[in-house]
Short mmCIF file of C-alpha atoms in Angstrom, two decimals:
data_model
loop_
_atom_site.label_atom_id
_atom_site.label_comp_id
_atom_site.label_asym_id
_atom_site.label_seq_id
_atom_site.Cartn_x
_atom_site.Cartn_y
_atom_site.Cartn_z
CA MET A 283 20.84 -11.75 26.64
CA ASP A 284 18.19 -9.15 25.89
CA SER A 285 17.49 -8.39 22.26
CA TYR A 286 18.12 -4.75 21.24
CA LYS A 287 16.51 -2.19 18.98
CA VAL A 288 17.61 1.20 17.71
CA HIS A 289 15.27 3.92 18.88
CA SER A 290 15.33 7.65 19.05
CA ASP A 291 16.64 8.50 22.46
CA GLU A 292 14.56 11.64 22.93
CA ALA A 293 11.95 9.51 24.70
CA TYR A 294 14.46 7.77 26.99
CA GLY A 295 16.54 9.98 29.27
CA PRO A 296 19.37 8.77 31.57
CA GLU A 297 17.03 8.44 34.60
CA GLU A 298 14.73 6.12 32.79
CA LEU A 299 17.60 3.91 31.60
CA ILE A 300 19.16 3.85 35.05
CA LYS A 301 15.87 2.89 36.47
CA PHE A 302 15.41 0.14 33.97
CA HIS A 303 18.72 -1.41 35.01
CA GLY A 304 17.75 -1.21 38.70
CA LEU A 305 20.37 1.38 39.67
CA HIS A 306 19.99 4.31 42.15
CA LEU A 307 20.64 7.80 40.77
CA PRO A 308 22.04 10.15 43.48
CA GLU A 309 20.36 13.42 44.02
CA SER A 310 23.56 15.20 43.03
CA ALA A 311 23.62 13.51 39.67
CA ARG A 312 20.13 14.37 38.79
CA SER A 313 20.76 17.96 38.23
CA PHE A 314 23.77 17.07 36.08
CA THR A 315 21.79 14.92 33.84
CA ALA A 316 19.14 17.46 33.40
CA THR A 317 21.63 20.07 32.08
CA LYS A 318 24.37 17.90 30.54
CA TRP A 319 22.36 15.17 28.93
CA ARG A 320 22.53 15.41 25.17
CA PRO A 321 20.67 12.62 23.25
CA ARG A 322 22.52 10.89 20.46
CA ARG A 323 20.87 9.97 17.32
CA ASN A 324 21.01 6.15 17.52
CA LEU A 325 20.66 4.86 21.00
CA TYR A 326 20.35 1.07 21.73
CA ILE A 327 17.41 0.41 24.06
CA PRO A 328 16.72 -3.11 25.36
CA GLU A 329 13.62 -4.41 23.48
CA VAL A 330 12.07 -5.53 26.65
CA TYR A 331 12.10 -1.95 27.92
CA VAL A 332 10.25 -0.83 24.87
CA GLU A 333 7.74 -3.62 25.50
CA ASN A 334 7.29 -2.56 29.09
CA LYS A 335 6.69 0.92 27.99
CA TRP A 336 4.09 -0.03 25.42
CA PHE A 337 2.08 -2.20 27.88
CA LYS A 338 2.20 0.39 30.78
CA GLU A 339 1.01 3.10 28.41
CA LYS A 340 -1.74 1.10 26.60
CA ILE A 341 -3.01 -1.42 29.06
CA LYS A 342 -4.51 -0.72 32.45
CA LYS A 343 -5.40 -2.80 35.46
CA LYS A 344 -8.03 -1.96 38.16
CA GLU A 345 -7.49 -1.67 41.93
CA CYS A 346 -9.76 -0.91 44.81
CA VAL A 347 -8.47 2.25 46.47
CA HIS A 348 -10.83 2.39 49.55
CA PHE A 349 -11.32 -0.47 52.05
CA VAL A 350 -14.92 -0.86 53.30
CA ARG A 351 -15.35 -3.95 55.44
CA ASN A 352 -17.97 -6.50 54.09
CA THR A 353 -20.08 -7.67 57.04
CA ASP A 354 -21.07 -10.75 55.16
CA HIS A 355 -17.58 -12.19 55.54
CA SER A 356 -17.37 -11.89 59.32
CA GLU A 357 -16.36 -15.52 59.74
CA SER A 358 -13.24 -14.91 57.55
CA SER A 359 -9.81 -14.88 59.37
CA GLU A 360 -9.01 -11.59 57.79
CA GLU A 361 -11.15 -8.62 57.15
CA VAL A 362 -12.64 -8.57 53.60
CA CYS A 363 -13.56 -5.61 51.61
CA CYS A 364 -16.84 -5.16 49.59
CA CYS A 365 -14.62 -5.68 46.48
CA GLY A 366 -13.94 -9.23 47.62
CA ASN A 367 -10.26 -8.70 48.39
CA VAL A 368 -8.73 -8.91 51.92
CA LYS A 369 -7.39 -5.86 53.65
CA SER A 370 -3.75 -6.82 53.03
CA ARG A 371 -4.30 -6.61 49.28
CA HIS A 372 -5.33 -2.96 49.53
CA VAL A 373 -1.89 -1.43 48.78
CA TYR A 374 -3.37 1.45 46.84
CA ASP A 375 -5.75 2.70 49.57
CA LYS A 376 -6.26 6.43 49.61
CA PRO A 377 -6.38 7.71 53.18
CA ASN A 378 -8.26 10.92 52.06
CA ILE A 379 -11.28 8.87 51.09
CA THR A 380 -13.70 8.53 54.14
CA ASP A 381 -16.78 7.18 52.56
CA LEU A 382 -18.63 4.72 54.82
CA GLU A 383 -20.37 2.97 51.91
CA TRP A 384 -18.51 1.23 49.15
CA ASP A 385 -19.10 2.36 45.65
CA GLU A 386 -17.62 0.51 42.69
CA GLY A 387 -17.80 3.65 40.54
CA LYS A 388 -15.86 5.69 43.04
CA HIS A 389 -13.62 3.25 44.73
CA ILE A 390 -12.15 1.22 41.90
CA GLU A 391 -9.62 3.03 39.75
CA GLU A 392 -7.57 2.18 36.59
CA MET A 393 -3.78 2.38 36.60
CA ALA A 394 -0.84 0.98 34.59
CA THR A 395 -0.93 -2.80 34.47
CA ASP A 396 1.64 -4.72 36.42
CA ALA A 397 1.20 -8.27 35.04
CA PHE A 398 2.34 -8.90 31.39
CA GLY A 399 5.00 -10.55 29.39
CA ASP A 400 5.51 -14.24 29.58
CA PHE A 401 5.41 -16.85 32.38
CA ALA A 402 6.40 -20.47 32.88
CA PHE A 403 4.41 -23.09 34.66
CA ALA A 404 6.30 -24.52 37.64
CA GLY A 405 7.99 -27.79 36.68
CA LEU A 406 7.64 -26.99 32.95
CA ARG A 407 10.27 -24.33 32.34
CA ASN A 408 10.32 -24.95 28.60
CA LYS A 409 6.63 -24.24 28.25
CA LYS A 410 5.96 -20.58 28.45
CA ALA A 411 2.78 -18.57 27.79
CA LYS A 412 2.33 -14.93 27.03
CA TYR A 413 -0.16 -13.03 29.16
CA VAL A 414 -1.54 -9.56 30.14
CA ARG A 415 -3.73 -8.30 32.94
CA ALA A 416 -6.18 -5.93 31.34
CA SER A 417 -9.07 -3.77 32.61
CA ASN A 418 -12.45 -4.86 31.57
CA ASN A 419 -12.78 -1.39 29.97
CA THR A 420 -9.86 -1.96 27.62
CA TYR A 421 -10.62 -1.22 24.05
CA ALA A 422 -10.68 -4.43 21.83
CA THR A 423 -8.70 -2.53 19.22
CA ASP A 424 -5.81 -2.17 21.75
CA LEU A 425 -5.98 -5.88 22.62
CA TYR A 426 -5.85 -6.88 18.92
CA ASP A 427 -2.99 -4.52 18.34
CA MET A 428 -1.25 -6.11 21.22
CA MET A 429 -1.79 -9.63 19.91
CA MET A 430 -0.58 -8.76 16.43
CA ASN A 431 2.32 -6.43 17.26
CA GLN A 432 3.51 -7.32 20.81
CA TRP A 433 2.67 -10.97 20.81
CA LYS A 434 3.59 -11.21 17.09
CA LEU A 435 0.69 -13.61 16.15
CA ARG A 436 -0.30 -14.17 12.66
CA MET A 437 -3.74 -13.15 11.52
CA PRO A 438 -6.09 -16.15 11.78
CA ASN A 439 -7.89 -17.72 8.82
CA LEU A 440 -10.61 -19.02 11.25
CA LEU A 441 -11.70 -18.29 14.80
CA ILE A 442 -12.85 -21.27 16.90
CA SER A 443 -14.49 -20.02 20.15
CA VAL A 444 -15.03 -22.87 22.70
CA ILE A 445 -17.75 -22.24 25.23
CA GLY A 446 -19.10 -24.43 27.99
CA GLY A 447 -19.47 -24.79 31.71
CA ALA A 448 -16.72 -25.12 34.19
CA LYS A 449 -17.98 -28.44 35.39
CA ASP A 450 -16.17 -31.57 34.48
CA VAL A 451 -17.35 -33.01 31.13
CA LYS A 452 -17.09 -36.75 30.95
CA MET A 453 -16.50 -38.16 27.54
CA ASN A 454 -15.92 -41.79 26.69
CA PRO A 455 -12.27 -42.24 25.56
CA ARG A 456 -13.08 -43.12 21.86
CA LEU A 457 -15.17 -40.08 21.47
CA LYS A 458 -12.62 -37.83 23.41
CA LYS A 459 -9.89 -39.04 21.04
CA ARG A 460 -11.92 -38.22 17.96
CA PHE A 461 -12.95 -34.83 19.37
CA SER A 462 -9.33 -33.83 20.30
CA LYS A 463 -7.83 -34.98 16.98
CA GLY A 464 -10.56 -33.28 14.94
CA LEU A 465 -10.51 -30.00 16.76
CA LEU A 466 -6.72 -29.60 16.48
CA LYS A 467 -6.59 -30.82 12.86
CA ALA A 468 -9.18 -28.17 12.00
CA ALA A 469 -7.21 -25.56 13.82
CA GLN A 470 -3.82 -26.44 12.42
CA SER A 471 -4.85 -27.05 8.85
CA THR A 472 -6.65 -23.67 8.66
CA GLY A 473 -4.27 -21.55 10.77
CA ALA A 474 -6.99 -20.88 13.26
CA TRP A 475 -7.03 -19.39 16.72
CA ILE A 476 -8.77 -21.28 19.45
CA ILE A 477 -10.42 -19.14 22.18
CA THR A 478 -11.41 -20.51 25.55
CA ASP A 479 -11.95 -19.32 29.04
CA GLY A 480 -8.32 -20.36 29.87
CA CYS A 481 -9.14 -22.33 33.13
CA HIS A 482 -7.81 -25.85 34.01
CA THR A 483 -11.38 -27.40 34.34
CA GLY A 484 -14.32 -28.51 32.24
CA VAL A 485 -14.34 -27.96 28.50
CA THR A 486 -11.21 -25.87 28.52
CA LYS A 487 -9.16 -28.58 30.16
CA ILE A 488 -10.23 -31.03 27.46
CA VAL A 489 -9.10 -28.55 24.79
CA GLY A 490 -5.77 -28.01 26.60
CA GLU A 491 -5.19 -31.70 26.79
CA ALA A 492 -5.95 -31.93 23.15
CA VAL A 493 -3.39 -29.40 22.34
CA ARG A 494 -0.80 -31.24 24.46
CA ASP A 495 -1.48 -34.70 22.94
CA PHE A 496 -1.52 -33.28 19.40
CA SER A 497 1.86 -31.62 19.83
CA MET A 498 3.44 -34.54 21.67
CA GLY A 499 2.29 -36.79 18.89
CA GLY A 500 4.39 -35.04 16.39
CA ASN A 501 1.32 -33.73 14.42
CA SER A 502 2.52 -30.11 14.39
CA CYS A 503 4.01 -29.16 11.08
CA ASN A 504 7.28 -27.20 11.18
CA ASN A 505 6.95 -26.93 14.87
CA SER A 506 4.21 -24.43 14.44
CA GLU A 507 2.30 -23.82 17.64
CA ILE A 508 -1.38 -24.09 17.92
CA VAL A 509 -2.51 -20.61 19.03
CA THR A 510 -4.81 -21.26 22.10
CA ILE A 511 -6.02 -18.04 23.79
CA GLY A 512 -7.51 -18.16 27.22
CA ILE A 513 -9.66 -15.24 28.26
CA THR A 514 -10.48 -15.41 31.83
CA THR A 515 -11.17 -13.16 34.86
CA TRP A 516 -8.14 -11.92 36.86
CA GLY A 517 -10.06 -11.85 40.17
CA THR A 518 -10.96 -15.63 39.89
CA ILE A 519 -7.40 -16.95 39.29
CA HIS A 520 -5.80 -18.95 42.15
CA LYS A 521 -2.16 -17.67 42.91
CA ARG A 522 -2.47 -14.73 40.59
CA ASP A 523 -0.04 -12.69 42.63
CA SER A 524 2.84 -14.75 41.19
CA LEU A 525 2.02 -13.16 37.72
CA ILE A 526 2.80 -9.69 38.95
CA ARG A 527 6.04 -8.48 37.48
CA THR A 528 9.07 -7.39 39.40
CA GLU A 529 10.85 -4.15 38.65
CA LYS A 530 13.56 -6.05 36.76
CA GLY A 531 11.11 -7.63 34.40
CA VAL A 532 11.92 -11.24 35.34
CA SER A 533 9.68 -13.77 33.85
CA ALA A 534 7.03 -15.07 36.20
CA GLU A 535 6.56 -18.65 37.29
CA TYR A 536 2.93 -19.95 37.87
CA LEU A 537 2.16 -22.98 40.08
CA LEU A 538 -0.81 -25.16 38.95
CA ASP A 539 -2.31 -25.89 42.37
CA VAL A 540 -5.71 -27.42 41.74
CA ASP A 541 -5.90 -29.07 45.22
CA HIS A 542 -5.92 -25.81 47.05
CA GLN A 543 -7.74 -23.50 44.58
CA GLY A 544 -11.04 -23.48 46.57
CA ASN A 545 -13.59 -21.36 44.81
CA LEU A 546 -11.01 -19.86 42.49
CA SER A 547 -9.51 -21.39 39.24
CA CYS A 548 -6.09 -22.27 38.01
CA LEU A 549 -4.86 -21.39 34.56
CA ASP A 550 -4.55 -24.22 32.07
CA ASN A 551 -1.01 -25.23 31.39
CA ASN A 552 -1.66 -26.10 27.82
CA HIS A 553 -2.51 -22.73 26.53
CA SER A 554 -0.21 -20.41 24.63
CA HIS A 555 -1.67 -16.96 25.50
CA PHE A 556 -3.87 -15.47 28.27
CA ILE A 557 -5.81 -12.22 28.58
CA LEU A 558 -6.82 -11.82 32.25
CA VAL A 559 -9.75 -9.37 32.44
CA ASP A 560 -9.77 -7.26 35.61
CA ASP A 561 -12.62 -5.40 37.08
CA GLY A 562 -10.93 -4.71 40.37
CA LYS A 563 -12.87 -7.28 42.40
CA GLN A 564 -12.23 -10.85 43.53
CA GLY A 565 -14.31 -13.97 43.04
CA LYS A 566 -16.78 -12.58 40.44
CA TYR A 567 -17.08 -14.86 37.46
CA GLY A 568 -18.28 -13.78 34.02
CA VAL A 569 -16.46 -10.46 34.06
CA LYS A 570 -14.56 -11.41 30.84
CA ILE A 571 -17.62 -12.16 28.80
CA PRO A 572 -18.35 -8.67 27.44
CA LEU A 573 -14.63 -7.99 26.55
CA ARG A 574 -14.21 -11.40 24.93
CA THR A 575 -17.38 -10.85 22.89
CA LYS A 576 -16.13 -7.54 21.68
CA LEU A 577 -12.75 -8.88 20.80
CA GLU A 578 -14.15 -11.79 18.88
CA LYS A 579 -16.48 -9.53 16.94
CA LEU A 580 -13.54 -7.26 16.11
CA ILE A 581 -11.33 -10.05 14.81
CA CYS A 582 -14.07 -11.43 12.67
CA GLY A 583 -14.49 -7.96 11.13
CA GLU A 584 -10.87 -8.15 9.88
CA THR A 585 -10.17 -8.85 6.33
CA ILE A 586 -8.00 -11.71 5.01
CA SER A 587 -6.10 -10.35 1.98
CA LYS A 588 -4.40 -12.92 -0.16
CA GLU A 589 -3.59 -11.86 -3.74
CA GLU A 590 -7.22 -11.21 -5.10
CA PHE A 591 -8.84 -12.66 -2.06
CA ASN A 592 -10.59 -10.42 0.28
CA LEU A 593 -12.52 -12.38 3.04
CA LYS A 594 -13.78 -11.70 6.49
CA ILE A 595 -12.39 -14.00 9.11
CA PRO A 596 -15.05 -16.68 9.86
CA ILE A 597 -15.93 -17.76 13.31
CA VAL A 598 -17.46 -20.99 14.70
CA TYR A 599 -18.78 -21.40 18.21
CA LEU A 600 -18.16 -24.86 19.68
CA ALA A 601 -20.19 -25.77 22.76
CA LEU A 602 -19.89 -28.95 24.68
CA GLU A 603 -22.56 -30.03 27.26
CA GLY A 604 -24.02 -33.29 28.66
CA GLY A 605 -23.13 -36.22 30.77
CA PRO A 606 -21.58 -39.59 30.17
CA GLY A 607 -22.37 -41.05 26.82
CA ASN A 608 -24.44 -37.97 26.02
CA LEU A 609 -22.01 -36.14 23.74
CA ASP A 610 -22.43 -36.34 19.98
CA ILE A 611 -20.44 -35.29 17.05
CA GLN A 612 -22.81 -36.79 14.41
CA ASP A 613 -25.91 -34.81 15.67
CA ILE A 614 -24.63 -31.23 15.35
CA VAL A 615 -27.13 -28.56 15.49
CA CYS A 616 -25.89 -25.65 13.27
CA ASN A 617 -27.44 -22.26 13.41
CA ASN A 618 -25.72 -19.06 12.36
CA GLN A 619 -22.31 -20.67 12.58
CA LYS A 620 -22.91 -22.15 15.99
CA PHE A 621 -23.28 -25.84 16.89
CA THR A 622 -23.47 -27.97 19.98
CA ILE A 623 -22.30 -31.46 20.43
CA LEU A 624 -25.19 -33.53 21.82
CA ARG A 625 -24.55 -37.22 21.84
CA GLU A 626 -22.68 -40.10 20.10
CA ASP A 627 -24.63 -41.64 17.39
CA LYS A 628 -24.55 -45.42 17.30
CA ASN A 629 -24.21 -45.37 13.55
CA GLY A 630 -20.85 -43.58 13.64
CA ILE A 631 -19.19 -40.26 14.17
CA GLN A 632 -18.52 -37.59 11.70
CA ASP A 633 -15.03 -36.20 11.52
CA MET A 634 -14.87 -33.43 14.01
CA ASP A 635 -12.65 -31.11 11.80
CA VAL A 636 -15.04 -31.51 8.89
CA ALA A 637 -18.00 -30.63 11.22
CA ILE A 638 -16.26 -27.54 12.38
CA LEU A 639 -15.31 -26.33 8.97
CA GLN A 640 -18.75 -27.04 7.63
CA ALA A 641 -20.34 -24.92 10.48
CA SER A 642 -18.06 -22.06 9.58
CA LEU A 643 -19.21 -22.33 5.95
CA LYS A 644 -22.91 -22.08 6.68
CA ALA A 645 -24.58 -19.08 5.31
CA PRO A 646 -28.26 -17.94 5.42
CA GLN A 647 -28.51 -17.90 1.59
CA ASN A 648 -27.33 -21.37 0.55
CA MET A 649 -27.61 -20.60 -3.11
CA ASP A 650 -26.09 -17.14 -2.96
CA PRO A 651 -23.29 -17.05 -5.69
CA MET A 652 -20.96 -14.84 -3.53
CA GLY A 653 -21.55 -17.25 -0.59
CA ASN A 654 -20.42 -20.26 -2.70
CA VAL A 655 -17.41 -18.32 -4.00
CA ASN A 656 -16.38 -17.34 -0.45
CA TRP A 657 -16.83 -20.94 0.63
CA LEU A 658 -14.52 -22.12 -2.08
CA LYS A 659 -11.93 -19.31 -1.24
CA LEU A 660 -11.87 -20.51 2.38
CA ALA A 661 -11.41 -24.07 1.32
CA VAL A 662 -8.42 -23.12 -0.86
CA LEU A 663 -7.04 -20.85 1.80
CA TRP A 664 -7.29 -23.70 4.28
CA ASN A 665 -5.93 -26.11 1.80
CA ARG A 666 -8.84 -28.38 2.51
CA LEU A 667 -9.55 -30.36 -0.71
CA ASP A 668 -12.14 -32.47 1.13
CA ILE A 669 -14.24 -29.45 2.01
CA ALA A 670 -14.13 -28.19 -1.57
CA LYS A 671 -15.11 -31.47 -3.01
CA ASN A 672 -17.73 -32.64 -0.49
CA CYS A 673 -19.24 -29.40 0.66
CA VAL A 674 -18.72 -26.58 -1.90
CA PHE A 675 -19.06 -28.56 -5.21
CA GLN A 676 -21.93 -30.56 -3.79
CA SER A 677 -23.95 -27.50 -2.98
CA GLY A 678 -25.94 -27.64 -6.23
CA TRP A 679 -24.40 -24.41 -7.59
CA ASN A 680 -23.66 -24.25 -11.21
CA TRP A 681 -20.11 -23.25 -11.45
CA LYS A 682 -18.72 -21.78 -14.68
CA PRO A 683 -15.01 -22.30 -15.47
CA GLU A 684 -14.18 -18.59 -15.27
CA ASP A 685 -15.74 -18.42 -11.77
CA LEU A 686 -12.85 -20.68 -10.73
CA TYR A 687 -9.95 -18.60 -12.19
CA PRO A 688 -9.22 -16.53 -9.14
CA MET A 689 -9.14 -19.68 -6.82
CA LEU A 690 -6.93 -21.41 -9.34
CA THR A 691 -4.53 -18.48 -9.37
CA PHE A 692 -4.45 -18.47 -5.57
CA GLY A 693 -3.87 -22.17 -5.52
CA LEU A 694 -1.00 -21.99 -8.01
CA ILE A 695 0.76 -19.14 -6.06
CA GLY A 696 0.19 -21.12 -2.76
CA ASN A 697 1.58 -24.34 -4.38
CA LYS A 698 -1.54 -26.28 -3.94
CA PRO A 699 -1.41 -29.03 -6.63
CA ASP A 700 -4.46 -30.90 -5.44
CA PHE A 701 -6.56 -27.87 -6.10
CA LEU A 702 -5.07 -27.55 -9.67
CA GLN A 703 -6.21 -31.08 -10.41
CA LEU A 704 -9.67 -30.43 -8.82
CA PHE A 705 -10.28 -27.32 -10.96
CA LEU A 706 -9.19 -29.22 -14.13
CA ASP A 707 -11.58 -31.96 -13.13
CA GLN A 708 -14.34 -29.25 -12.83
CA GLY A 709 -13.83 -28.19 -16.49
CA VAL A 710 -11.25 -25.44 -16.25
CA SER A 711 -9.31 -25.07 -19.52
CA LEU A 712 -5.75 -23.90 -19.15
CA GLN A 713 -5.89 -22.75 -22.82
CA ASP A 714 -8.40 -20.14 -21.75
CA TYR A 715 -7.07 -19.54 -18.27
CA VAL A 716 -3.48 -18.60 -19.13
CA THR A 717 -3.35 -15.06 -20.43
CA GLN A 718 -0.73 -12.42 -20.51
CA LYS A 719 -2.19 -10.79 -17.50
CA THR A 720 -2.46 -14.10 -15.51
CA LEU A 721 1.09 -15.08 -16.30
CA SER A 722 2.34 -11.65 -15.24
CA GLN A 723 0.45 -11.99 -12.01
CA LEU A 724 2.04 -15.41 -11.29
CA TYR A 725 5.50 -14.17 -11.94
CA ASP A 726 4.81 -11.11 -9.72
CA ASN A 727 4.08 -13.52 -6.93
CA ILE A 728 7.06 -15.93 -7.45
CA GLU A 729 8.85 -17.18 -4.36
CA PRO A 730 10.77 -14.22 -2.95
CA HIS A 731 13.82 -16.27 -1.90
CA SER A 732 14.28 -18.08 -5.23
CA ILE A 733 17.13 -17.26 -7.55
CA PHE A 734 14.62 -16.44 -10.31
CA HIS A 735 12.97 -13.78 -8.18
CA GLN A 736 16.32 -12.21 -7.31
CA LYS A 737 17.36 -12.02 -11.00
CA LEU A 738 13.95 -10.52 -11.94
CA LYS A 739 14.28 -8.03 -9.15
CA THR A 740 17.71 -7.02 -10.26
CA LEU A 741 16.60 -6.47 -13.90
CA LYS A 742 13.66 -4.42 -12.90
CA LYS A 743 15.68 -2.28 -10.68
CA GLY A 744 18.28 -1.90 -13.35
CA ASP A 745 16.26 -0.39 -16.04
CA GLY A 746 13.91 1.41 -13.58
CA ASN A 747 10.96 -0.51 -15.09
CA GLN A 748 8.94 -1.28 -11.93
CA GLY A 749 5.63 -1.31 -13.50
CA GLY A 750 6.31 -2.54 -17.08
CA ASP A 751 5.57 -5.85 -18.60
CA ILE A 752 7.26 -8.54 -16.40
CA LEU A 753 7.33 -11.11 -19.25
CA HIS A 754 10.05 -9.11 -20.88
CA HIS A 755 12.25 -9.55 -17.81
CA VAL A 756 11.25 -13.24 -17.60
CA GLU A 757 12.65 -13.64 -21.08
CA GLN A 758 15.94 -12.17 -20.13
CA VAL A 759 16.27 -14.27 -17.07
CA LEU A 760 15.61 -17.45 -18.96
CA GLU A 761 18.06 -16.50 -21.55
CA SER A 762 20.78 -15.89 -18.85
CA LEU A 763 19.99 -19.22 -17.35
CA LEU A 764 19.75 -21.28 -20.50
CA TRP A 765 22.46 -19.61 -22.51
CA LYS A 766 22.45 -20.88 -26.09
CA PHE A 767 21.18 -24.36 -25.23
CA GLU A 768 17.59 -23.44 -25.66
CA LYS A 769 15.68 -20.67 -27.42
CA PRO A 770 13.80 -18.75 -24.73
CA PRO A 771 9.99 -18.78 -25.21
CA TYR A 772 9.41 -15.04 -25.25
CA SER A 773 10.67 -12.31 -27.44
CA THR A 774 13.33 -10.08 -25.85
CA LYS A 775 12.41 -7.14 -28.05
CA GLN A 776 8.69 -6.95 -26.80
CA PRO A 777 6.38 -9.00 -24.67
CA ARG A 778 5.10 -11.89 -26.82
CA ASP A 779 1.51 -11.80 -27.78
CA THR A 780 0.92 -13.67 -30.97
CA ARG A 781 -2.60 -14.72 -30.47
CA PRO A 782 -5.33 -12.20 -31.27
CA GLN A 783 -7.93 -13.83 -29.17
CA SER A 784 -8.68 -12.53 -25.70
CA SER A 785 -9.92 -14.24 -22.52
CA PRO A 786 -11.96 -12.66 -19.70
CA SER A 787 -9.91 -11.89 -16.69
CA THR A 788 -11.17 -11.94 -13.06
CA ASN A 789 -12.35 -8.32 -13.11
CA GLY A 790 -14.37 -8.79 -16.41
CA GLU A 791 -11.71 -7.10 -18.71
CA SER A 792 -10.31 -9.14 -21.65
CA SER A 793 -6.62 -10.06 -21.58
CA PRO A 794 -4.55 -11.45 -24.57
CA LYS A 795 -3.97 -15.21 -24.56
CA MET A 796 -0.63 -16.91 -24.93
CA GLU A 797 0.42 -19.02 -27.87
CA TYR A 798 1.42 -22.02 -25.74
CA PRO A 799 -0.32 -21.34 -22.41
CA ILE A 800 0.19 -24.75 -20.77
CA ARG A 801 3.96 -24.70 -21.59
CA ASP A 802 4.11 -21.26 -20.21
CA LEU A 803 2.60 -22.29 -17.04
CA LEU A 804 4.88 -25.40 -16.82
CA ILE A 805 7.94 -23.09 -17.15
CA TRP A 806 6.68 -20.99 -14.36
CA ALA A 807 6.32 -24.09 -12.09
CA VAL A 808 9.73 -25.44 -13.06
CA VAL A 809 11.70 -22.29 -12.27
CA GLN A 810 10.31 -22.51 -8.70
CA ASN A 811 11.06 -26.31 -8.34
CA ARG A 812 7.41 -27.11 -7.78
CA GLY A 813 7.45 -30.72 -8.88
CA GLU A 814 3.90 -31.72 -8.06
CA LEU A 815 2.49 -28.79 -10.00
CA ALA A 816 4.96 -29.45 -12.85
CA LYS A 817 3.83 -33.16 -13.16
CA ILE A 818 0.19 -32.20 -13.48
CA LEU A 819 1.07 -29.54 -16.03
CA TRP A 820 3.35 -31.88 -17.96
CA ALA A 821 0.48 -34.26 -18.36
CA GLN A 822 -1.61 -31.52 -19.66
CA VAL A 823 1.12 -30.59 -22.24
CA ARG A 824 1.26 -34.27 -23.44
CA SER A 825 -2.52 -34.37 -23.70
CA ALA A 826 -2.59 -31.22 -25.72
CA SER A 827 0.13 -32.50 -27.99
CA SER A 828 -1.74 -35.80 -28.51
CA SER A 829 -5.02 -33.99 -29.43
CA ARG A 830 -3.16 -31.95 -32.13
CA LEU A 831 -1.89 -35.21 -33.61
#
């Protein structure tokens, strides 16, 4: 059953709706609908119809509109145009054009795309991929808008762009296993997008098989899908006609037919999304490169905003090349976030995921303070403790405890106990870290589905105090939960601030400290049922109590 949304019906008249459902509107009825149709305020429109409308308005395809016979293909069984397509494919030919010479600028035109939505690979009905046929003149901004709002993808925390030839790459089984495991571990642990050329051959096929094996091995967390985007040329796809939609919008089915593909290519059946770049011609490879480059550049210009974090999405280019026994993970040549796998080192192989993430952290100024801070932010964002310990804190930079406060706040909000322990080991004092402002920020970002959050929300809404001190409301919630069994830690009359000392906050301003900062942080963890964080904080409470004695 189609999903439905409520839309203003002024954009959807009866003729559009009747056409969508595949019905014929008699001529006599058209005049009636033109005069008698009165839109209702809330009209239920199938969501698939809204999707169709967006794609047909925003995304274009290209078609040759004038057939000029190519004399270089005289041996072909059917006449071939200079655009590379046979005569039978020229369904948009304009008879008024009489030019004798074929001109790409004049004879290829853009029109609404006819291939988009989702399709299933023949024999694999449960495995569907989303796709779109888009003109090579499509704005990268429109494609990114499509990916986020039509395909509903989450913004990536890392972009892994896989490049390499279409020829078969031979890897020994041991190295291939390490490569596959490492690539997908890097992608999943960081929430990355993997971008390839989408074809079932060469490097891309290896990546696709890695995705398949990783998913079948039960490695995916919470059934989360590895986002693998193939950007390839429409005119080089074997059996591409099967991807053209019917009027009723039925999902397409694509047959992976490598044996009969000839000089064309089949789509890889282990990718989740495809952008099929169309220049109106057939058999011309490389058409997708300029648009892919623009799209990757645009994505990497986007900002990841997490609490106090503002980071540009990093990108790493992964290139595979060489013959048997000639691939290397150990000898990676890193330059401006690009690296090439050369050959296998006899002394061992570095973990592939670590190599990828290290390459994405490379910066021209190795000792730049903001560079180091951004590296650490990424490590916390990716939840990669090993990267923080072995790469960031081994860089030689002299870290001050207050430099780590923003990352600690992010780690606490994101429930990353390993990073809490790491920052404590690096010399962070919770006595200095926990201030009134810090605690307020932590409670502002409490789990939205927790009972504590709902009670806080109700209290703030009840007294109209949306921007006041949240600790006053925390006191009230704790009192309602504890009743008379325990005295709540904060004063209900006013926000508690009994210590005159101040501590520098992340923006350089001072903020009042708390009287019992570690206990306050422990309560914050307990009310969210964050056991691992609470254990670490409880150990700190006991340590502080022992030091007083």
